[in-house]
């Protein structure tokens, strides 16, 4: 899911590469020089004669200390204009202030690749590059997620006040399903009220109204392969989500409304003759009622086992009601907390604070999926209601 007009942008390597976090741990202090970028070291000035030549590579950094039980606070910002790639920064305050030196606080790079509208993947990479001979600008991936860019939707078009046909849903969390009740007319009226009001300077005749209930069921597979050499000079083992292989299940329930009009417009030519033109127009709206995210254990063939956090015993399955992530996101979930300021015209990059006892790299990747790929704004952008272009009712029922 994402913009139809986008481009791939490679993030710049910072002066200091921050070490990768351990599972359930945070890296050392941000202002310590742990590892200098080899690309910048090679461009250093040659030493004078009769002096001791320095080694070509910086010394190995000290072993990482695990800060188990603590969390990290990062900011996720778009790498470039119209880019589908994002950069993770460790200093949200400086990024929000618009400072020119926030590149030095780059920690991870969210690289999206694949066919737009088809099968794509997002890799959470560090800035240790040069290990892949086929792609020298590729960093070492800590986590990878594969999913379909354009999910499929089940939908049912009906008349206002008619019975609701329930989709084959299987929600995991404790999200109350308030999908227009049982098709009561007063429940459908709140969706019809979201349609824009027609201006009165044109003659409009209301012809018909329709309600469409839709359901999205999407999945994303998470994987980690490790690396032969990390930024600390040691191999990186494959990461696990609480010791398990997991996948993300995303479900959304929503309602769309449509109202058809017969519009008559009056026009006057140069000779003063008046003519009337009649056309059929319609107004539509889409609203997401419930969005649910669940982290499932891939060892279960039925994919019905929700992963729980060992430290707290809380299952990683939660839901949100309404269009809460259209332009800004402010909510709390078992893996992270997100805060974002702004509105329809502009907004700040989201600030994500991971929860204690959770792999920060995994929480950052999942937060990006929930905030960008599976936001309510993107869900409504991908959904195309099957309303006829002109009444009377040409098609109703499940599609």
mmCIF file of C-alpha atoms in Angstrom:
data_model
loop_
_atom_site.group_PDB
_atom_site.id
_atom_site.type_symbol
_atom_site.label_atom_id
_atom_site.label_comp_id
_atom_site.label_asym_id
_atom_site.label_seq_id
_atom_site.Cartn_x
_atom_site.Cartn_y
_atom_site.Cartn_z
ATOM 1 C CA UNK A 1 0.000 0.000 0.000
ATOM 2 C CA UNK A 2 1.326 3.431 -0.774
ATOM 3 C CA UNK A 3 1.407 6.294 -3.191
ATOM 4 C CA UNK A 4 0.852 5.502 -6.844
ATOM 5 C CA UNK A 5 3.480 8.101 -7.802
ATOM 6 C CA UNK A 6 6.566 7.412 -5.706
ATOM 7 C CA UNK A 7 10.292 6.939 -6.111
ATOM 8 C CA UNK A 8 13.113 5.113 -4.361
ATOM 9 C CA UNK A 9 15.613 7.237 -2.423
ATOM 10 C CA UNK A 10 18.757 5.959 -0.694
ATOM 11 C CA UNK A 11 19.445 7.534 2.695
ATOM 12 C CA UNK A 12 22.882 9.013 3.371
ATOM 13 C CA UNK A 13 25.275 7.226 5.685
ATOM 14 C CA UNK A 14 25.751 9.127 8.977
ATOM 15 C CA UNK A 15 29.177 9.999 10.352
ATOM 16 C CA UNK A 16 28.663 7.651 13.271
ATOM 17 C CA UNK A 17 26.869 4.348 12.832
ATOM 18 C CA UNK A 18 24.849 3.517 15.914
ATOM 19 C CA UNK A 19 25.030 -0.173 16.881
ATOM 20 C CA UNK A 20 22.036 -2.396 16.401
ATOM 21 C CA UNK A 21 19.885 -2.989 19.483
ATOM 22 C CA UNK A 22 19.707 -6.372 21.092
ATOM 23 C CA UNK A 23 16.369 -8.105 21.437
ATOM 24 C CA UNK A 24 14.621 -6.217 24.224
ATOM 25 C CA UNK A 25 17.579 -3.849 24.622
ATOM 26 C CA UNK A 26 18.650 -0.362 23.629
ATOM 27 C CA UNK A 27 21.970 0.801 22.166
ATOM 28 C CA UNK A 28 24.535 2.831 24.132
ATOM 29 C CA UNK A 29 24.392 6.621 24.437
ATOM 30 C CA UNK A 30 23.730 8.430 21.179
ATOM 31 C CA UNK A 31 26.672 10.874 21.430
ATOM 32 C CA UNK A 32 29.439 8.265 21.612
ATOM 33 C CA UNK A 33 31.473 7.557 18.469
ATOM 34 C CA UNK A 34 31.038 3.813 18.163
ATOM 35 C CA UNK A 35 31.790 3.160 14.520
ATOM 36 C CA UNK A 36 32.853 5.511 11.734
ATOM 37 C CA UNK A 37 31.560 5.009 8.228
ATOM 38 C CA UNK A 38 34.216 3.275 6.046
ATOM 39 C CA UNK A 39 33.215 5.444 3.075
ATOM 40 C CA UNK A 40 34.181 8.601 4.958
ATOM 41 C CA UNK A 41 37.388 7.004 6.312
ATOM 42 C CA UNK A 42 38.666 6.274 2.822
ATOM 43 C CA UNK A 43 38.211 9.904 1.869
ATOM 44 C CA UNK A 44 40.357 11.095 4.769
ATOM 45 C CA UNK A 45 43.521 13.087 4.045
ATOM 46 C CA UNK A 46 46.723 11.074 3.601
ATOM 47 C CA UNK A 47 49.124 11.207 6.577
ATOM 48 C CA UNK A 48 52.354 13.228 6.244
ATOM 49 C CA UNK A 49 55.708 11.557 5.654
ATOM 50 C CA UNK A 50 57.829 10.020 8.404
ATOM 51 C CA UNK A 51 54.744 9.411 10.491
ATOM 52 C CA UNK A 52 53.137 6.228 11.556
ATOM 53 C CA UNK A 53 50.427 5.125 9.148
ATOM 54 C CA UNK A 54 47.075 4.582 10.787
ATOM 55 C CA UNK A 55 45.139 1.372 10.140
ATOM 56 C CA UNK A 56 42.696 1.600 7.222
ATOM 57 C CA UNK A 57 39.699 0.728 9.382
ATOM 58 C CA UNK A 58 38.706 2.023 12.810
ATOM 59 C CA UNK A 59 39.229 -0.273 15.775
ATOM 60 C CA UNK A 60 36.435 -2.614 16.734
ATOM 61 C CA UNK A 61 33.935 -0.979 19.075
ATOM 62 C CA UNK A 62 33.505 -2.293 22.584
ATOM 63 C CA UNK A 63 30.908 -5.036 23.064
ATOM 64 C CA UNK A 64 27.363 -3.796 23.341
ATOM 65 C CA UNK A 65 25.776 -3.554 26.737
ATOM 66 C CA UNK A 66 22.226 -4.830 26.946
ATOM 67 C CA UNK A 67 19.810 -2.395 28.526
ATOM 68 C CA UNK A 68 17.095 -4.973 29.050
ATOM 69 C CA UNK A 69 13.713 -3.642 30.070
ATOM 70 C CA UNK A 70 14.214 -0.138 28.664
ATOM 71 C CA UNK A 71 12.671 1.451 25.601
ATOM 72 C CA UNK A 72 13.812 3.729 22.801
ATOM 73 C CA UNK A 73 12.235 6.830 21.296
ATOM 74 C CA UNK A 74 12.661 7.402 17.571
ATOM 75 C CA UNK A 75 11.195 9.490 14.785
ATOM 76 C CA UNK A 76 10.286 8.057 11.371
ATOM 77 C CA UNK A 77 10.592 10.512 8.504
ATOM 78 C CA UNK A 78 10.186 10.191 4.763
ATOM 79 C CA UNK A 79 13.608 9.991 3.117
ATOM 80 C CA UNK A 80 12.717 12.212 0.183
ATOM 81 C CA UNK A 81 9.873 13.939 -1.561
ATOM 82 C CA UNK A 82 7.401 11.367 -2.954
ATOM 83 C CA UNK A 83 9.657 8.620 -1.634
ATOM 84 C CA UNK A 84 8.341 5.283 -0.452
ATOM 85 C CA UNK A 85 11.432 4.849 1.756
ATOM 86 C CA UNK A 86 11.787 6.182 5.298
ATOM 87 C CA UNK A 87 14.616 6.935 7.731
ATOM 88 C CA UNK A 88 14.568 6.290 11.476
ATOM 89 C CA UNK A 89 16.214 8.923 13.702
ATOM 90 C CA UNK A 90 17.216 8.646 17.345
ATOM 91 C CA UNK A 91 16.735 12.324 18.186
ATOM 92 C CA UNK A 92 13.056 13.149 17.583
ATOM 93 C CA UNK A 93 13.315 16.641 19.078
ATOM 94 C CA UNK A 94 16.011 17.757 16.654
ATOM 95 C CA UNK A 95 14.233 16.205 13.683
ATOM 96 C CA UNK A 96 11.021 18.030 14.571
ATOM 97 C CA UNK A 97 12.918 21.323 14.879
ATOM 98 C CA UNK A 98 14.063 20.986 11.262
ATOM 99 C CA UNK A 99 17.781 21.101 12.041
ATOM 100 C CA UNK A 100 20.188 20.517 9.160
ATOM 101 C CA UNK A 101 22.361 18.129 11.173
ATOM 102 C CA UNK A 102 19.672 15.559 11.943
ATOM 103 C CA UNK A 103 21.298 13.199 9.405
ATOM 104 C CA UNK A 104 23.928 12.384 12.031
ATOM 105 C CA UNK A 105 21.164 10.830 14.140
ATOM 106 C CA UNK A 106 20.124 8.326 11.464
ATOM 107 C CA UNK A 107 19.765 4.863 12.922
ATOM 108 C CA UNK A 108 17.865 2.703 10.443
ATOM 109 C CA UNK A 109 16.665 2.837 6.870
ATOM 110 C CA UNK A 110 13.243 1.454 5.888
ATOM 111 C CA UNK A 111 13.772 0.300 2.314
ATOM 112 C CA UNK A 112 10.669 -0.632 0.326
ATOM 113 C CA UNK A 113 11.130 -2.596 -2.872
ATOM 114 C CA UNK A 114 8.994 -4.611 -5.241
ATOM 115 C CA UNK A 115 6.298 -4.010 -7.809
ATOM 116 C CA UNK A 116 3.864 -1.247 -6.952
ATOM 117 C CA UNK A 117 0.455 -2.775 -6.426
ATOM 118 C CA UNK A 118 1.898 -6.310 -6.275
ATOM 119 C CA UNK A 119 4.168 -8.220 -3.931
ATOM 120 C CA UNK A 120 6.521 -5.886 -2.066
ATOM 121 C CA UNK A 121 8.835 -6.028 0.917
ATOM 122 C CA UNK A 122 10.114 -3.545 3.487
ATOM 123 C CA UNK A 123 13.518 -4.130 5.065
ATOM 124 C CA UNK A 124 14.718 -2.457 8.242
ATOM 125 C CA UNK A 125 18.412 -1.893 7.463
ATOM 126 C CA UNK A 126 21.316 -0.409 9.356
ATOM 127 C CA UNK A 127 23.949 1.719 7.632
ATOM 128 C CA UNK A 128 26.704 -0.918 7.390
ATOM 129 C CA UNK A 129 27.041 -1.137 3.617
ATOM 130 C CA UNK A 130 29.321 -2.820 1.128
ATOM 131 C CA UNK A 131 28.651 -6.411 2.208
ATOM 132 C CA UNK A 132 26.320 -7.092 -0.728
ATOM 133 C CA UNK A 133 28.342 -7.106 -3.960
ATOM 134 C CA UNK A 134 25.202 -6.931 -6.087
ATOM 135 C CA UNK A 135 23.933 -3.859 -4.217
ATOM 136 C CA UNK A 136 26.730 -1.959 -2.480
ATOM 137 C CA UNK A 137 24.325 0.661 -1.097
ATOM 138 C CA UNK A 138 22.246 -1.908 0.736
ATOM 139 C CA UNK A 139 22.544 -2.041 4.506
ATOM 140 C CA UNK A 140 22.350 -5.112 6.689
ATOM 141 C CA UNK A 141 18.664 -6.014 7.176
ATOM 142 C CA UNK A 142 17.573 -6.705 10.723
ATOM 143 C CA UNK A 143 13.946 -7.455 9.874
ATOM 144 C CA UNK A 144 12.085 -8.007 6.621
ATOM 145 C CA UNK A 145 8.347 -7.994 5.985
ATOM 146 C CA UNK A 146 6.659 -9.276 2.811
ATOM 147 C CA UNK A 147 3.099 -8.364 1.880
ATOM 148 C CA UNK A 148 0.802 -7.470 -1.014
ATOM 149 C CA UNK A 149 0.767 -3.766 -1.818
ATOM 150 C CA UNK A 150 -2.929 -3.748 -2.828
ATOM 151 C CA UNK A 151 -5.044 -5.968 -0.548
ATOM 152 C CA UNK A 152 -8.359 -7.493 -1.557
ATOM 153 C CA UNK A 153 -11.702 -6.330 -0.170
ATOM 154 C CA UNK A 154 -14.976 -8.119 0.470
ATOM 155 C CA UNK A 155 -17.957 -5.827 0.060
ATOM 156 C CA UNK A 156 -21.740 -5.892 0.095
ATOM 157 C CA UNK A 157 -23.880 -3.148 -1.463
ATOM 158 C CA UNK A 158 -27.339 -2.718 0.046
ATOM 159 C CA UNK A 159 -30.121 -0.205 0.446
ATOM 160 C CA UNK A 160 -30.192 1.954 3.589
ATOM 161 C CA UNK A 161 -32.006 0.208 6.420
ATOM 162 C CA UNK A 162 -31.703 -3.270 4.925
ATOM 163 C CA UNK A 163 -30.103 -6.211 6.704
ATOM 164 C CA UNK A 164 -26.326 -6.356 7.018
ATOM 165 C CA UNK A 165 -24.607 -9.413 5.530
ATOM 166 C CA UNK A 166 -21.692 -10.333 7.777
ATOM 167 C CA UNK A 167 -18.363 -11.114 6.072
ATOM 168 C CA UNK A 168 -16.220 -14.153 6.946
ATOM 169 C CA UNK A 169 -14.340 -12.301 9.687
ATOM 170 C CA UNK A 170 -12.334 -13.690 12.588
ATOM 171 C CA UNK A 171 -11.265 -10.846 14.849
ATOM 172 C CA UNK A 172 -8.643 -11.690 17.463
ATOM 173 C CA UNK A 173 -8.976 -8.792 19.897
ATOM 174 C CA UNK A 174 -11.835 -7.520 22.012
ATOM 175 C CA UNK A 175 -13.088 -5.045 19.435
ATOM 176 C CA UNK A 176 -16.827 -4.507 19.533
ATOM 177 C CA UNK A 177 -18.336 -4.760 16.074
ATOM 178 C CA UNK A 178 -20.519 -1.705 15.551
ATOM 179 C CA UNK A 179 -21.231 -2.028 11.881
ATOM 180 C CA UNK A 180 -24.443 -0.117 11.596
ATOM 181 C CA UNK A 181 -26.243 -2.415 14.040
ATOM 182 C CA UNK A 182 -28.504 -4.812 12.149
ATOM 183 C CA UNK A 183 -28.960 -2.424 9.277
ATOM 184 C CA UNK A 184 -31.242 -0.102 11.214
ATOM 185 C CA UNK A 185 -31.986 3.058 9.313
ATOM 186 C CA UNK A 186 -30.899 5.364 12.127
ATOM 187 C CA UNK A 187 -27.462 3.686 12.116
ATOM 188 C CA UNK A 188 -27.077 4.197 8.380
ATOM 189 C CA UNK A 189 -28.033 7.846 8.684
ATOM 190 C CA UNK A 190 -24.734 8.697 10.385
ATOM 191 C CA UNK A 191 -22.863 7.538 7.297
ATOM 192 C CA UNK A 192 -25.202 9.390 4.962
ATOM 193 C CA UNK A 193 -24.585 12.527 7.011
ATOM 194 C CA UNK A 194 -20.889 12.315 6.047
ATOM 195 C CA UNK A 195 -21.738 12.907 2.397
ATOM 196 C CA UNK A 196 -21.149 16.429 1.254
ATOM 197 C CA UNK A 197 -24.101 18.788 0.901
ATOM 198 C CA UNK A 198 -24.949 19.749 -2.664
ATOM 199 C CA UNK A 199 -24.923 23.428 -3.526
ATOM 200 C CA UNK A 200 -28.274 24.962 -4.345
ATOM 201 C CA UNK A 201 -27.348 27.115 -7.357
ATOM 202 C CA UNK A 202 -27.854 24.047 -9.558
ATOM 203 C CA UNK A 203 -31.094 22.132 -9.698
ATOM 204 C CA UNK A 204 -30.446 18.734 -8.098
ATOM 205 C CA UNK A 205 -32.937 15.914 -7.937
ATOM 206 C CA UNK A 206 -32.106 13.093 -5.548
ATOM 207 C CA UNK A 207 -32.438 9.729 -7.294
ATOM 208 C CA UNK A 208 -31.092 6.952 -5.058
ATOM 209 C CA UNK A 209 -28.896 6.163 -2.054
ATOM 210 C CA UNK A 210 -26.787 3.083 -1.301
ATOM 211 C CA UNK A 211 -24.711 1.698 1.558
ATOM 212 C CA UNK A 212 -21.670 -0.548 1.061
ATOM 213 C CA UNK A 213 -20.090 -2.536 3.904
ATOM 214 C CA UNK A 214 -16.535 -3.704 3.245
ATOM 215 C CA UNK A 215 -13.980 -5.921 4.950
ATOM 216 C CA UNK A 216 -10.217 -6.098 4.385
ATOM 217 C CA UNK A 217 -8.168 -9.088 5.527
ATOM 218 C CA UNK A 218 -4.452 -8.658 4.830
ATOM 219 C CA UNK A 219 -1.346 -10.408 6.059
ATOM 220 C CA UNK A 220 2.373 -9.686 6.249
ATOM 221 C CA UNK A 221 5.144 -12.211 6.881
ATOM 222 C CA UNK A 222 8.072 -11.127 9.071
ATOM 223 C CA UNK A 223 11.488 -12.737 8.822
ATOM 224 C CA UNK A 224 15.080 -12.151 9.893
ATOM 225 C CA UNK A 225 18.176 -13.761 8.411
ATOM 226 C CA UNK A 226 20.970 -12.110 10.355
ATOM 227 C CA UNK A 227 24.317 -11.092 8.870
ATOM 228 C CA UNK A 228 27.797 -12.568 8.651
ATOM 229 C CA UNK A 229 29.402 -9.399 10.063
ATOM 230 C CA UNK A 230 27.730 -6.654 12.070
ATOM 231 C CA UNK A 231 28.816 -3.112 12.814
ATOM 232 C CA UNK A 232 30.522 -4.362 15.987
ATOM 233 C CA UNK A 233 32.684 -6.865 14.100
ATOM 234 C CA UNK A 234 30.590 -9.821 15.271
ATOM 235 C CA UNK A 235 28.059 -11.963 13.377
ATOM 236 C CA UNK A 236 24.422 -10.970 13.708
ATOM 237 C CA UNK A 237 22.168 -13.948 14.507
ATOM 238 C CA UNK A 238 18.636 -14.076 13.087
ATOM 239 C CA UNK A 239 16.219 -12.192 15.288
ATOM 240 C CA UNK A 240 13.115 -13.755 16.785
ATOM 241 C CA UNK A 241 9.896 -12.234 18.064
ATOM 242 C CA UNK A 242 9.863 -13.561 21.618
ATOM 243 C CA UNK A 243 11.534 -16.718 20.298
ATOM 244 C CA UNK A 244 8.984 -17.312 17.529
ATOM 245 C CA UNK A 245 8.478 -16.825 13.812
ATOM 246 C CA UNK A 246 5.546 -14.468 13.408
ATOM 247 C CA UNK A 247 3.271 -12.827 10.874
ATOM 248 C CA UNK A 248 1.045 -9.776 11.087
ATOM 249 C CA UNK A 249 -2.688 -9.983 10.409
ATOM 250 C CA UNK A 250 -4.552 -6.764 9.602
ATOM 251 C CA UNK A 251 -8.321 -6.589 9.341
ATOM 252 C CA UNK A 252 -10.488 -3.574 8.684
ATOM 253 C CA UNK A 253 -14.249 -3.111 8.664
ATOM 254 C CA UNK A 254 -15.733 -0.072 7.009
ATOM 255 C CA UNK A 255 -18.763 1.516 5.424
ATOM 256 C CA UNK A 256 -19.178 3.504 2.231
ATOM 257 C CA UNK A 257 -22.165 5.582 1.171
ATOM 258 C CA UNK A 258 -23.281 6.868 -2.207
ATOM 259 C CA UNK A 259 -25.996 9.276 -3.288
ATOM 260 C CA UNK A 260 -27.019 9.848 -6.913
ATOM 261 C CA UNK A 261 -28.355 13.129 -8.263
ATOM 262 C CA UNK A 262 -29.907 14.321 -11.469
ATOM 263 C CA UNK A 263 -28.255 17.700 -12.032
ATOM 264 C CA UNK A 264 -29.594 20.282 -14.476
ATOM 265 C CA UNK A 265 -27.301 23.163 -15.395
ATOM 266 C CA UNK A 266 -28.249 26.321 -17.226
ATOM 267 C CA UNK A 267 -25.932 27.984 -19.736
ATOM 268 C CA UNK A 268 -26.242 31.091 -21.913
ATOM 269 C CA UNK A 269 -24.421 31.535 -25.207
ATOM 270 C CA UNK A 270 -23.153 34.751 -26.821
ATOM 271 C CA UNK A 271 -26.537 35.446 -28.459
ATOM 272 C CA UNK A 272 -28.350 35.237 -25.140
ATOM 273 C CA UNK A 273 -29.998 31.907 -25.828
ATOM 274 C CA UNK A 274 -30.498 29.756 -22.734
ATOM 275 C CA UNK A 275 -29.945 26.005 -22.816
ATOM 276 C CA UNK A 276 -30.189 23.294 -20.166
ATOM 277 C CA UNK A 277 -27.904 20.296 -19.750
ATOM 278 C CA UNK A 278 -28.819 17.289 -17.615
ATOM 279 C CA UNK A 279 -26.349 14.776 -16.178
ATOM 280 C CA UNK A 280 -26.230 12.063 -13.526
ATOM 281 C CA UNK A 281 -23.737 12.723 -10.740
ATOM 282 C CA UNK A 282 -22.958 10.983 -7.494
ATOM 283 C CA UNK A 283 -21.287 11.689 -4.174
ATOM 284 C CA UNK A 284 -19.407 8.969 -2.310
ATOM 285 C CA UNK A 285 -17.589 8.636 0.993
ATOM 286 C CA UNK A 286 -15.624 5.891 2.750
ATOM 287 C CA UNK A 287 -15.265 5.426 6.485
ATOM 288 C CA UNK A 288 -13.202 2.849 8.398
ATOM 289 C CA UNK A 289 -15.161 1.620 11.412
ATOM 290 C CA UNK A 290 -12.683 -0.819 12.990
ATOM 291 C CA UNK A 291 -9.027 -1.671 12.308
ATOM 292 C CA UNK A 292 -7.379 -4.584 14.100
ATOM 293 C CA UNK A 293 -3.755 -5.726 14.219
ATOM 294 C CA UNK A 294 -2.706 -9.146 15.528
ATOM 295 C CA UNK A 295 0.750 -10.724 15.735
ATOM 296 C CA UNK A 296 0.330 -14.452 15.060
ATOM 297 C CA UNK A 297 2.584 -17.460 15.606
ATOM 298 C CA UNK A 298 3.564 -19.024 12.283
ATOM 299 C CA UNK A 299 4.132 -22.387 13.975
ATOM 300 C CA UNK A 300 0.345 -22.749 14.200
ATOM 301 C CA UNK A 301 -0.918 -23.974 10.788
ATOM 302 C CA UNK A 302 -4.305 -22.349 11.387
ATOM 303 C CA UNK A 303 -2.707 -18.969 12.226
ATOM 304 C CA UNK A 304 -5.017 -18.503 15.190
ATOM 305 C CA UNK A 305 -2.428 -18.270 17.996
ATOM 306 C CA UNK A 306 -1.780 -14.701 19.102
ATOM 307 C CA UNK A 307 1.751 -14.005 20.340
ATOM 308 C CA UNK A 308 2.007 -12.738 23.915
ATOM 309 C CA UNK A 309 4.749 -10.627 25.489
ATOM 310 C CA UNK A 310 6.545 -12.865 28.038
ATOM 311 C CA UNK A 311 7.349 -10.019 30.436
ATOM 312 C CA UNK A 312 3.746 -8.862 30.777
ATOM 313 C CA UNK A 313 1.667 -11.707 29.360
ATOM 314 C CA UNK A 314 -0.255 -9.219 27.192
ATOM 315 C CA UNK A 315 -1.378 -10.586 23.799
ATOM 316 C CA UNK A 316 -0.274 -8.532 20.807
ATOM 317 C CA UNK A 317 -3.760 -7.989 19.368
ATOM 318 C CA UNK A 318 -5.464 -4.627 19.501
ATOM 319 C CA UNK A 319 -7.969 -2.584 17.545
ATOM 320 C CA UNK A 320 -8.864 1.019 16.826
ATOM 321 C CA UNK A 321 -12.232 2.498 15.956
ATOM 322 C CA UNK A 322 -12.775 5.224 13.403
ATOM 323 C CA UNK A 323 -10.499 7.059 10.994
ATOM 324 C CA UNK A 324 -7.890 7.640 13.681
ATOM 325 C CA UNK A 325 -4.812 7.394 11.430
ATOM 326 C CA UNK A 326 -5.954 9.475 8.472
ATOM 327 C CA UNK A 327 -3.516 12.363 8.964
ATOM 328 C CA UNK A 328 -2.080 11.983 12.478
ATOM 329 C CA UNK A 329 -1.669 9.040 14.838
ATOM 330 C CA UNK A 330 -1.829 9.160 18.639
ATOM 331 C CA UNK A 331 -2.457 5.832 20.316
ATOM 332 C CA UNK A 332 -0.960 3.176 22.553
ATOM 333 C CA UNK A 333 -0.532 -0.543 21.821
ATOM 334 C CA UNK A 334 1.299 -3.461 23.498
ATOM 335 C CA UNK A 335 4.451 -2.873 21.399
ATOM 336 C CA UNK A 336 4.833 0.906 21.221
ATOM 337 C CA UNK A 337 3.294 4.320 21.784
ATOM 338 C CA UNK A 338 3.018 6.827 18.942
ATOM 339 C CA UNK A 339 2.540 10.588 19.130
ATOM 340 C CA UNK A 340 2.122 12.909 16.165
ATOM 341 C CA UNK A 341 1.145 16.546 15.778
ATOM 342 C CA UNK A 342 -0.370 18.196 12.743
ATOM 343 C CA UNK A 343 -3.509 18.034 10.669
ATOM 344 C CA UNK A 344 -4.874 17.663 7.168
ATOM 345 C CA UNK A 345 -2.458 20.032 5.412
ATOM 346 C CA UNK A 346 0.783 19.185 7.234
ATOM 347 C CA UNK A 347 1.964 16.992 10.045
ATOM 348 C CA UNK A 348 5.146 16.226 11.942
ATOM 349 C CA UNK A 349 6.966 12.900 11.646
ATOM 350 C CA UNK A 350 5.544 10.400 14.150
ATOM 351 C CA UNK A 351 7.474 9.821 17.367
ATOM 352 C CA UNK A 352 7.477 6.146 18.337
ATOM 353 C CA UNK A 353 8.402 4.964 21.840
ATOM 354 C CA UNK A 354 8.900 1.214 22.086
ATOM 355 C CA UNK A 355 7.675 -0.722 25.116
ATOM 356 C CA UNK A 356 10.060 -2.381 27.609
ATOM 357 C CA UNK A 357 10.912 -6.000 26.906
ATOM 358 C CA UNK A 358 10.193 -5.666 23.164
ATOM 359 C CA UNK A 359 12.763 -5.845 20.381
ATOM 360 C CA UNK A 360 13.103 -2.167 19.336
ATOM 361 C CA UNK A 361 13.868 -3.077 15.724
ATOM 362 C CA UNK A 362 10.721 -5.183 15.454
ATOM 363 C CA UNK A 363 8.576 -2.537 17.140
ATOM 364 C CA UNK A 364 9.894 0.169 14.787
ATOM 365 C CA UNK A 365 9.138 -1.919 11.697
ATOM 366 C CA UNK A 366 5.631 -2.794 12.896
ATOM 367 C CA UNK A 367 4.916 0.828 13.778
ATOM 368 C CA UNK A 368 5.875 1.845 10.248
ATOM 369 C CA UNK A 369 3.495 -0.731 8.786
ATOM 370 C CA UNK A 370 0.628 0.401 10.987
ATOM 371 C CA UNK A 371 1.258 4.118 10.446
ATOM 372 C CA UNK A 372 1.926 4.090 6.705
ATOM 373 C CA UNK A 373 1.071 0.890 4.876
ATOM 374 C CA UNK A 374 -2.082 0.022 6.851
ATOM 375 C CA UNK A 375 -3.284 3.416 8.007
ATOM 376 C CA UNK A 376 -6.965 4.211 7.599
ATOM 377 C CA UNK A 377 -6.044 6.726 4.918
ATOM 378 C CA UNK A 378 -4.254 4.082 2.845
ATOM 379 C CA UNK A 379 -7.050 1.551 3.397
ATOM 380 C CA UNK A 380 -9.630 3.964 2.003
ATOM 381 C CA UNK A 381 -7.309 4.839 -0.880
ATOM 382 C CA UNK A 382 -7.036 1.181 -1.915
ATOM 383 C CA UNK A 383 -10.731 0.437 -1.460
ATOM 384 C CA UNK A 384 -12.919 0.923 -4.538
ATOM 385 C CA UNK A 385 -16.651 0.620 -3.753
ATOM 386 C CA UNK A 386 -18.677 -1.211 -6.393
ATOM 387 C CA UNK A 387 -21.276 1.496 -6.866
ATOM 388 C CA UNK A 388 -22.920 1.831 -10.260
ATOM 389 C CA UNK A 389 -22.247 5.041 -12.110
ATOM 390 C CA UNK A 390 -25.944 5.660 -12.608
ATOM 391 C CA UNK A 391 -29.119 4.480 -10.865
ATOM 392 C CA UNK A 392 -31.503 2.703 -10.613
ATOM 393 C CA UNK A 393 -30.078 -0.225 -8.733
ATOM 394 C CA UNK A 394 -28.017 -2.249 -11.120
ATOM 395 C CA UNK A 395 -26.020 -4.344 -8.690
ATOM 396 C CA UNK A 396 -26.499 -5.210 -5.060
ATOM 397 C CA UNK A 397 -25.243 -7.993 -2.863
ATOM 398 C CA UNK A 398 -21.825 -9.474 -2.091
ATOM 399 C CA UNK A 399 -18.883 -8.788 -4.415
#
